[in-house]
Coordinates of C-alpha atoms in Angstrom, one line a residue:
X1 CA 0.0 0.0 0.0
X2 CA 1.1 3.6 -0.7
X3 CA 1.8 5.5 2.5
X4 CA 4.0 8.9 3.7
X5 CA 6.9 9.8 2.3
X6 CA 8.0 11.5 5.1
X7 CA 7.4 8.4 7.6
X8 CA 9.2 6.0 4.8
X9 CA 12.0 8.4 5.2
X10 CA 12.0 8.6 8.6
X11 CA 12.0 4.8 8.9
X12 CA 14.4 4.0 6.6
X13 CA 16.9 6.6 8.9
X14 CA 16.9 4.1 11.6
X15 CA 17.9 1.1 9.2
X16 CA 14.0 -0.2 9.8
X17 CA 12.9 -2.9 7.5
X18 CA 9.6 -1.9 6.1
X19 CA 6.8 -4.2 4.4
X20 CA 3.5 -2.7 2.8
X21 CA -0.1 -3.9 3.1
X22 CA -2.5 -3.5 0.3
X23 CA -5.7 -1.5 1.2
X24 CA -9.2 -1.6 0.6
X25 CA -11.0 1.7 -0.5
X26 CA -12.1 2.2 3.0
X27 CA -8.3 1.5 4.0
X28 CA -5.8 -1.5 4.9
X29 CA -6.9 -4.7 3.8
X30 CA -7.2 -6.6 7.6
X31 CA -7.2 -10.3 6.0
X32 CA -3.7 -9.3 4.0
X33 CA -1.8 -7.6 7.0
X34 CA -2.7 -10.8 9.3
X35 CA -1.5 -13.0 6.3
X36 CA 1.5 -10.7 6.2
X37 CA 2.6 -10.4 9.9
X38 CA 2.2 -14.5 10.7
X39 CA 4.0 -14.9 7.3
X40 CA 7.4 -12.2 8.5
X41 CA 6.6 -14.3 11.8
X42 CA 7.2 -18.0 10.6
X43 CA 10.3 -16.6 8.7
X44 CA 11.8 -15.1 12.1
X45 CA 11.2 -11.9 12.0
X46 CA 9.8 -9.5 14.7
X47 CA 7.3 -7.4 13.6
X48 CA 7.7 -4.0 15.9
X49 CA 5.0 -2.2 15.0
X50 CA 2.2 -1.2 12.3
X51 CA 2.5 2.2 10.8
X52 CA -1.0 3.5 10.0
X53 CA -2.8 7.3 8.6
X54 CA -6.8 6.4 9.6
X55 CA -7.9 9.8 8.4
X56 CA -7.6 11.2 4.4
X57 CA -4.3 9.5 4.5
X58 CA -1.4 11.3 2.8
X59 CA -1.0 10.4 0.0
X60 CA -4.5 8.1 -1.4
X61 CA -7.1 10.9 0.9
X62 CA -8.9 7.0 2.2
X63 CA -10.3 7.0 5.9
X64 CA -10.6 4.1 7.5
X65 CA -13.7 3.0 8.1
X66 CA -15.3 3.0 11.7
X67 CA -15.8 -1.1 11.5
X68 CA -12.7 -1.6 10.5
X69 CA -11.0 0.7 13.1
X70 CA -12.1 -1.2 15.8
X71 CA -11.0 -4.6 14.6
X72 CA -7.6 -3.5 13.7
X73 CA -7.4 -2.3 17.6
X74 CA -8.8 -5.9 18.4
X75 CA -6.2 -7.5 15.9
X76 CA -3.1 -5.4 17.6
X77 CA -4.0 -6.8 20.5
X78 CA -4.5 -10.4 19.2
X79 CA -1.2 -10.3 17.4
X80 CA 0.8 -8.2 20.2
X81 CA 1.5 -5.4 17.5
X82 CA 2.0 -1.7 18.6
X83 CA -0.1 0.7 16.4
X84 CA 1.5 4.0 15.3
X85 CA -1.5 6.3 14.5
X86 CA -0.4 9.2 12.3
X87 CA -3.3 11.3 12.6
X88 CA -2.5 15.4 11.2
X89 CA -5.4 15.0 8.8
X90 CA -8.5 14.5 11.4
X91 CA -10.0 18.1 11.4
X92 CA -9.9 18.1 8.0
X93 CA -12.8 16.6 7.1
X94 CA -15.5 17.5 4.5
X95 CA -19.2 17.7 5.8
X96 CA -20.8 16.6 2.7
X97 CA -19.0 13.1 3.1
X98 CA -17.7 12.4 6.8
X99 CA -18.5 13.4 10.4
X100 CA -16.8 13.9 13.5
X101 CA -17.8 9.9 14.1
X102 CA -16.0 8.7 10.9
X103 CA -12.4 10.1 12.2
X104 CA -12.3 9.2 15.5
X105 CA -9.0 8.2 16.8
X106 CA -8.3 4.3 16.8
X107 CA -6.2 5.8 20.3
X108 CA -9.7 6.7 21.7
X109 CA -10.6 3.9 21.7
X110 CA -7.6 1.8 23.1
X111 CA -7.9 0.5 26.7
X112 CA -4.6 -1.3 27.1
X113 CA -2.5 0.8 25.7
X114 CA -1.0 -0.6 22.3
X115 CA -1.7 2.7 20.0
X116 CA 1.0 5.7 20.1
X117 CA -0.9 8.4 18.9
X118 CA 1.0 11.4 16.9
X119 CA -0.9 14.7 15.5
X120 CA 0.2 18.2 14.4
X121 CA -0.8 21.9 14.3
X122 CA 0.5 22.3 11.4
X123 CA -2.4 21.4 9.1
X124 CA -4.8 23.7 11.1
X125 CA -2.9 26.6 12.2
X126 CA -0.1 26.8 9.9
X127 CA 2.7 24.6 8.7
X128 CA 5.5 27.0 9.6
X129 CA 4.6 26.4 13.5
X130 CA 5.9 23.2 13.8
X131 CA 4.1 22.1 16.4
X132 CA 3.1 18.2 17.2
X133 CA 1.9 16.4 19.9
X134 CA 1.8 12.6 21.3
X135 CA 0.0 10.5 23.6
X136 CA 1.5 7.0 24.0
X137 CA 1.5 4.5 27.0
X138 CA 4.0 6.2 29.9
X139 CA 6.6 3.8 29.7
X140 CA 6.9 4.6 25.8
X141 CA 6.3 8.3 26.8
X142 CA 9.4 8.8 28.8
X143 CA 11.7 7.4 26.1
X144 CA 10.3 9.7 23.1
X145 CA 10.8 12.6 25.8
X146 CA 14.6 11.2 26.5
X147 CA 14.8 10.8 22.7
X148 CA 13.0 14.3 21.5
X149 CA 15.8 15.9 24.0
X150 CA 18.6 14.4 22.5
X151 CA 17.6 15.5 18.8
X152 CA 16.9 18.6 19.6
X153 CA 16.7 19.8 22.5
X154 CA 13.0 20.9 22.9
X155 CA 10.3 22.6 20.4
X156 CA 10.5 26.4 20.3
X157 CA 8.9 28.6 23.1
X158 CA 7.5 30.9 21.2
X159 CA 5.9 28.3 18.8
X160 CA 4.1 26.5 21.3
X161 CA 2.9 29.9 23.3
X162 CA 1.1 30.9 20.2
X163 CA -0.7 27.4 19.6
X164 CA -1.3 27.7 23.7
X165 CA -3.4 30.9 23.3
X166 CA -4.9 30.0 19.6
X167 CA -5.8 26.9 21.8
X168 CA -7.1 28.6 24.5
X169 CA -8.8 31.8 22.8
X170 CA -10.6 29.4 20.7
X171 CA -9.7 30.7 17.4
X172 CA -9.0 27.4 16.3
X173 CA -12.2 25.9 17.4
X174 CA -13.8 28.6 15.1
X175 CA -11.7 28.1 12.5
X176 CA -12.0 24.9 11.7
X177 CA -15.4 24.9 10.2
X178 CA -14.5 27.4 7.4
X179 CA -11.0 25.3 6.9
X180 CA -13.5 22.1 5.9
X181 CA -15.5 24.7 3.7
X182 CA -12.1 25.7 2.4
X183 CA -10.6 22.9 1.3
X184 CA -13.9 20.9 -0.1
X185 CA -14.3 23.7 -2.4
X186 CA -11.1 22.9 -3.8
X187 CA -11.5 19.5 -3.9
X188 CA -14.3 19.9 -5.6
X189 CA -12.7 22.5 -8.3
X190 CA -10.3 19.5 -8.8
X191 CA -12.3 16.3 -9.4
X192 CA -14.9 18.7 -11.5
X193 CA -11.5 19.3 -13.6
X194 CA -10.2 16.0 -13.6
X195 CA -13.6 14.5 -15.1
X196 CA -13.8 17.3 -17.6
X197 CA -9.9 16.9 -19.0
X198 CA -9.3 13.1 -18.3
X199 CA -12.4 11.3 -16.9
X200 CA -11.9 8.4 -20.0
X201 CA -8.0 7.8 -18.9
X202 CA -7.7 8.5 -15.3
X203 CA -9.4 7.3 -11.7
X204 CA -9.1 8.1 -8.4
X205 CA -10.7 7.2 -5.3
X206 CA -13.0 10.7 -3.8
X207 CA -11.0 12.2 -0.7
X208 CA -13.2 12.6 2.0
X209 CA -11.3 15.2 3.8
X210 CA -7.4 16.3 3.7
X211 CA -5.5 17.9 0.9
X212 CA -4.9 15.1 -1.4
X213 CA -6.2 13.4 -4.4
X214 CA -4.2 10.0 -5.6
X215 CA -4.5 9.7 -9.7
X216 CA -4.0 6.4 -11.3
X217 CA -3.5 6.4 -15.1
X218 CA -3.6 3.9 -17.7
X219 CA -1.1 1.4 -17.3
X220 CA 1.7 1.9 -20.0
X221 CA 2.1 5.2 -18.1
X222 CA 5.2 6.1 -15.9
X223 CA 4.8 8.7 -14.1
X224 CA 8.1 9.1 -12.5
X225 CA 9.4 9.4 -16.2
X226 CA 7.0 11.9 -17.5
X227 CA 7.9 14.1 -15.1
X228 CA 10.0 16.3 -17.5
X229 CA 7.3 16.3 -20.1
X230 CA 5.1 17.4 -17.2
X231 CA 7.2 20.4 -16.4
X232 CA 7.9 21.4 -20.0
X233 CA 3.5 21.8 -19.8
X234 CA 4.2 24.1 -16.8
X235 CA 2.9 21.2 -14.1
X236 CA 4.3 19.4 -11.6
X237 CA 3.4 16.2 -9.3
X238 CA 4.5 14.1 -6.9
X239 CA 4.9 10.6 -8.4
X240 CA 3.4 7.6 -7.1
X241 CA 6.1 5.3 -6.8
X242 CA 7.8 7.5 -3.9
X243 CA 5.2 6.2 -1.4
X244 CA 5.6 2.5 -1.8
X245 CA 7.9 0.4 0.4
X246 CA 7.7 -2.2 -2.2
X247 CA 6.3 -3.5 -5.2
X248 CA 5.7 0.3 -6.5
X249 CA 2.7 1.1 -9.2
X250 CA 5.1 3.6 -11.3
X251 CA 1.3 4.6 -13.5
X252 CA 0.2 6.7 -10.1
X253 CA 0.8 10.2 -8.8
X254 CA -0.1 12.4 -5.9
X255 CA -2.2 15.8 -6.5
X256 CA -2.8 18.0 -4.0
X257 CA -5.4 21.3 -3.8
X258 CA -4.5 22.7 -0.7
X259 CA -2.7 25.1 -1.8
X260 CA -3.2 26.4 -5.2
X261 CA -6.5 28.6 -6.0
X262 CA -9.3 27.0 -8.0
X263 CA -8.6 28.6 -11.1
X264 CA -5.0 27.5 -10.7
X265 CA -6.1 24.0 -9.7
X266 CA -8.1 23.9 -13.0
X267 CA -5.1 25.2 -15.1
X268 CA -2.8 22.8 -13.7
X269 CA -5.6 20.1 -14.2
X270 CA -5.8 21.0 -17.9
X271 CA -1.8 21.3 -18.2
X272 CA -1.9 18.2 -16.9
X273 CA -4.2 16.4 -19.1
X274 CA -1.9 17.6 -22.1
X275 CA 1.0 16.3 -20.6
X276 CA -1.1 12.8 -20.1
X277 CA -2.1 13.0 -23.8
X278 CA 1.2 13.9 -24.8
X279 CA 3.2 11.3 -23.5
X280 CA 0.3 8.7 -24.7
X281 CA 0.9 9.8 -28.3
X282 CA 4.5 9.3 -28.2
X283 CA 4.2 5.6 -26.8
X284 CA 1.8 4.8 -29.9
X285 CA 4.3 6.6 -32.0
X286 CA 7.1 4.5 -30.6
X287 CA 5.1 1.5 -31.0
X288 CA 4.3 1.8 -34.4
X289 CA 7.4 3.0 -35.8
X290 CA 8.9 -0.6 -36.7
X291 CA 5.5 -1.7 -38.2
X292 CA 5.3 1.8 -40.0
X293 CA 9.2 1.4 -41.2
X294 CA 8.5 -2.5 -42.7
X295 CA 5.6 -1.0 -44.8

């Protein structure tokens, strides 16, 4: 399954060996990752923990369903796996499609302590306040503090005293609302695009909250290798195959809305579609040329 970057990164720091899990459209396939971990576990290895984004996950925008939420905390504690619940996404949510229900955390919900919980400010404030927080059993807890110290030291005064009083004033409380208005428009600016410029070549699954939209296009594609042709159109993506651990699908890429206006989003949409187009005629080309050249 396609997960963060950033946490792929991360892992791969610490030497960690990482193994994906295919997903579901409401998120991880259950029946796969129990396959999975007592396969890694008849082959010796130790599977530490489970690495999982329940809400508009970065980078396919799929929430995990409530159902399946609370049998993945039942199967953590059945298999004795740790859950690490990345979770910057949850306020993010779009009214027309989810509810405060749908993205509970899997932590709230965990009685015996076998979820580490991690979220941000940085999605509902602003990203430059780099400002997370976590809530893990207390014997974990002390060793991220020991371990936060050593890296660096401690987060910035100022930084947290201006999410303390955003916090406290409750200017984020009434700013999340127009946030969710915010970014649904957008994501709806972007699939109306998408189906407009490339609903015969492209699908993707409808993002329930966050800031992303995951794209897959027709197979022959590569999108890590289109990437020039992409920027001589004037757009740019992140390709898919950056958020697999293994087994990559090279014909998928990562949009994202949060940023760019609507009338941006539909000009990069269209740039985009003639990049697609583009790179589709030159594989036919390519794969005519020797029949062309015999006649």
């Amino acid at each position: 399954m396609p997960t963060y970057t950033g946490a792929i990164t991360a892992f791969r720091n610490v030497q960690a060996e990482m193994v994906g899990v295919r997903q579901e459209a409401d998120g991880i396939d259950l029946d796969a990752l129990d396959e999975t971990c007592q396969r890694l576990r008849r082959e010796g290895r130790r599977v530490k923990f489970l690495y999982v984004v329940p809400n508009f996950q970065n980078p396919t925008g799929l929430l995990i369903g409530r159902e399946k939420r609370r049998r993945l905390l039942d199967w953590s504690a059945t298999r004795d796996v740790l859950l690490v619940e990345d979770d910057p996404y949850r306020e993010i949510y779009f009214e027309d499609s989810a509810t405060e229900a749908d993205v509970r955390p899997i932590k709230a919900e965990d009685e015996d302590g076998r979820v580490v919980y991690l979220s941000s400010f940085s999605k509902t404030i602003a990203p430059g306040y780099r400002v997370a927080w976590m809530a893990a059993p207390p014997p974990l807890a002390v060793k991220f503090e020991m371990a936060k110290q050593a890296e660096d030291l401690l987060t910035g005064s100022f930084d947290q005293r201006v999410i303390y009083e955003a916090c406290r004033r409750g200017i984020l409380e009434r700013q999340l609302p127009m946030l969710r208005r915010y970014y649904q428009e957008k994501r709806d600016a972007m699939e109306a695009a998408l189906k407009d410029a490339l609903g015969d070549l492209v699908t993707w699954p409808a993002p329930k909250g966050g800031f992303f939209l995951w794209t897959t296009m027709p197979a022959q594609l590569d999108a890590e290798a289109m990437i020039p042709r992409a920027v001589e159109h004037g757009v740019v993506y992140v390709a898919g195959e950056a958020f697999f651990v293994n087994a990559p699908q090279t014909n998928t890429l990562r949009l994202s809305f949060s940023a760019p206006s609507a009338e941006r989003i539909r000009e990069g949409v269209a740039r985009l579609a003639s990049t697609i187009r583009a790179e589709l005629d030159s594989l036919s080309v390519r794969a005519e040329g020797p029949s062309r050249a015999a006649r």
